[in-house]
PDB file of C-alpha atoms in Angstrom:
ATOM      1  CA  UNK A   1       6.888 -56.719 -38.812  1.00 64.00           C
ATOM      2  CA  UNK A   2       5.525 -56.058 -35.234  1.00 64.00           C
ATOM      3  CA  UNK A   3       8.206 -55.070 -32.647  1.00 69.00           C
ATOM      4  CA  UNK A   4       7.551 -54.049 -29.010  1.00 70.00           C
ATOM      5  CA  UNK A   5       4.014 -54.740 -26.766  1.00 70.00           C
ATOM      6  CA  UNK A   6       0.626 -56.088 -27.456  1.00 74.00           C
ATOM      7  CA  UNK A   7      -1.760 -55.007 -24.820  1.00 79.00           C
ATOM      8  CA  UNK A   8      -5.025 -56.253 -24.900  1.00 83.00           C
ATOM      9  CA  UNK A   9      -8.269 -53.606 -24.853  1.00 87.00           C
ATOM     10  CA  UNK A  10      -9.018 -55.159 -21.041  1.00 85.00           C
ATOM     11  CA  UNK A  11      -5.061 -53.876 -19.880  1.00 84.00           C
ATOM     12  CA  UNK A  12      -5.756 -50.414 -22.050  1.00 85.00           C
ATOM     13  CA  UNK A  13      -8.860 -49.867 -19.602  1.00 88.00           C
ATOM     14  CA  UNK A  14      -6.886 -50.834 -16.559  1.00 87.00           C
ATOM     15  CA  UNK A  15      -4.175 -48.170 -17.262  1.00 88.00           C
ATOM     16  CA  UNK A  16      -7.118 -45.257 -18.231  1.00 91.00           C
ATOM     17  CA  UNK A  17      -8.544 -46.042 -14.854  1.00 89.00           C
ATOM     18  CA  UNK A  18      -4.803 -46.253 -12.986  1.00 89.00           C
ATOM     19  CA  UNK A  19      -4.406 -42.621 -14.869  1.00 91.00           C
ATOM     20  CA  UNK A  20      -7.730 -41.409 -13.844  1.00 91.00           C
ATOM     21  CA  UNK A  21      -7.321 -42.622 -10.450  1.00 88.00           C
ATOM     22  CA  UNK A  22      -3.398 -40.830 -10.245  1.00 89.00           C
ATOM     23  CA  UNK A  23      -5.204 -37.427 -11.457  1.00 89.00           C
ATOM     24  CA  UNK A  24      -7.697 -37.875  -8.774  1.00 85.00           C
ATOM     25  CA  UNK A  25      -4.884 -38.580  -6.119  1.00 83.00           C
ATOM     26  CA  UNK A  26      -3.072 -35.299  -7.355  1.00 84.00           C
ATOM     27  CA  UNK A  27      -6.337 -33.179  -7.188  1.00 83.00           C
ATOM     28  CA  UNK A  28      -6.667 -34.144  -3.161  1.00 79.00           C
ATOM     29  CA  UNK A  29      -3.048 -33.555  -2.399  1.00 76.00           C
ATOM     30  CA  UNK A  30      -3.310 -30.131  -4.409  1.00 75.00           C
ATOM     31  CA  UNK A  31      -6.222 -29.238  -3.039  1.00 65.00           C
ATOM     32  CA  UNK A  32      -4.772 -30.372   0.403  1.00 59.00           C
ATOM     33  CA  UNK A  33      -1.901 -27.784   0.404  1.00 59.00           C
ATOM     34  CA  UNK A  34      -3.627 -24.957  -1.156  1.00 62.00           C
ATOM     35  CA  UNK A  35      -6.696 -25.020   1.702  1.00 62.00           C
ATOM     36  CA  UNK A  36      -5.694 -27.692   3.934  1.00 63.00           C
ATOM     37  CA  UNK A  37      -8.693 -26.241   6.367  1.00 68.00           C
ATOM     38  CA  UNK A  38     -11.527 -27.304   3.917  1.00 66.00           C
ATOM     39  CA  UNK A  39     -10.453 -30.788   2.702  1.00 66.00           C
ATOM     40  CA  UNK A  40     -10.315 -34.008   4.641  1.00 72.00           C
ATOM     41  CA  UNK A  41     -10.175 -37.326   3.003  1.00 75.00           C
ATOM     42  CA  UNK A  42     -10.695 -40.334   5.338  1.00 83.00           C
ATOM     43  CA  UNK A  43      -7.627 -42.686   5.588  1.00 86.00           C
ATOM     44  CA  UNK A  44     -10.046 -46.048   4.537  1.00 90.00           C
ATOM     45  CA  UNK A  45     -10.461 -43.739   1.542  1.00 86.00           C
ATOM     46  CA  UNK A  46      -7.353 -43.061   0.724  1.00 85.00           C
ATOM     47  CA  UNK A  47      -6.810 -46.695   0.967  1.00 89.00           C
ATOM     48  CA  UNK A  48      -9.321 -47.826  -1.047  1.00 90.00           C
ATOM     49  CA  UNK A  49      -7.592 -45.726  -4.391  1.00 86.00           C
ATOM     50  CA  UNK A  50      -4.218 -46.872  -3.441  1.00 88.00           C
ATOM     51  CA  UNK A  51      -5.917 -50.374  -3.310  1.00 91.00           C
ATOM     52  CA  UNK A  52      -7.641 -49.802  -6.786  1.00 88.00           C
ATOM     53  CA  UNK A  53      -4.597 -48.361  -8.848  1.00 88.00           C
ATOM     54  CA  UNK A  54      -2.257 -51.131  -7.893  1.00 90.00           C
ATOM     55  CA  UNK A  55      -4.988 -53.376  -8.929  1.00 89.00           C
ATOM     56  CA  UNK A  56      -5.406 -51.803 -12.469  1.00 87.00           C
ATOM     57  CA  UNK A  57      -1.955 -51.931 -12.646  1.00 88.00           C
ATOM     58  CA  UNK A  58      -1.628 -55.659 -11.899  1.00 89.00           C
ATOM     59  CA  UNK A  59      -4.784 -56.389 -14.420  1.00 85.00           C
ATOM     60  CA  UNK A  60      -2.970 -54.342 -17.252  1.00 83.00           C
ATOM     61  CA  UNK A  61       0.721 -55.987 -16.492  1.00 83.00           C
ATOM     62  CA  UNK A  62      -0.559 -59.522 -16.140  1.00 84.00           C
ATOM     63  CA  UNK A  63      -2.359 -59.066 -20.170  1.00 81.00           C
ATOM     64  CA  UNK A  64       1.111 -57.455 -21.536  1.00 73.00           C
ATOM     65  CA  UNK A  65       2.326 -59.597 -24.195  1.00 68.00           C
ATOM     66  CA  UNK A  66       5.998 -59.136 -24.658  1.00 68.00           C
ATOM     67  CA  UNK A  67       7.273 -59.458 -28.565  1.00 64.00           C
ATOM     68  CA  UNK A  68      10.615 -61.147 -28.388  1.00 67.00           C
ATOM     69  CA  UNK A  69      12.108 -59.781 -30.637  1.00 66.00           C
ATOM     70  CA  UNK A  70      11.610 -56.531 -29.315  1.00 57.00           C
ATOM     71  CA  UNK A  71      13.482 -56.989 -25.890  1.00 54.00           C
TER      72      UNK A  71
END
């Protein structure tokens, strides 16, 4: 018997590319504070993965099927 989350193949991408897109984020801010003087990253930029992860976030929530049984 099947307890806990189905999660459609679409929602599994969304969450690889909300990972990937985290990883990137932590590369920039690591990169940021161990030679501040040789990265920039423009603030539309910035944005723009902020923008995307919520997004693949939203995508992967809104396919979630919840079991009952399993709440």
């Amino acid at each position: 018997m099947f307890r806990g989350y189905l999660q459609p193949r679409s929602a599994h991408e969304s969450l690889i590319h909300t990972r990937d897109q985290l990883r990137l984020l932590a590369r920039l801010a690591r990169a940021r504070s161990e030679s501040p003087e040789h990265v920039y990253v423009h603030p539309g930029a910035l944005s723009g993965l902020f923008e995307r992860t919520a997004a693949y976030v939203d995508d992967a929530l809104a396919t979630v099927v919840v079991d009952p049984k399993a709440a």
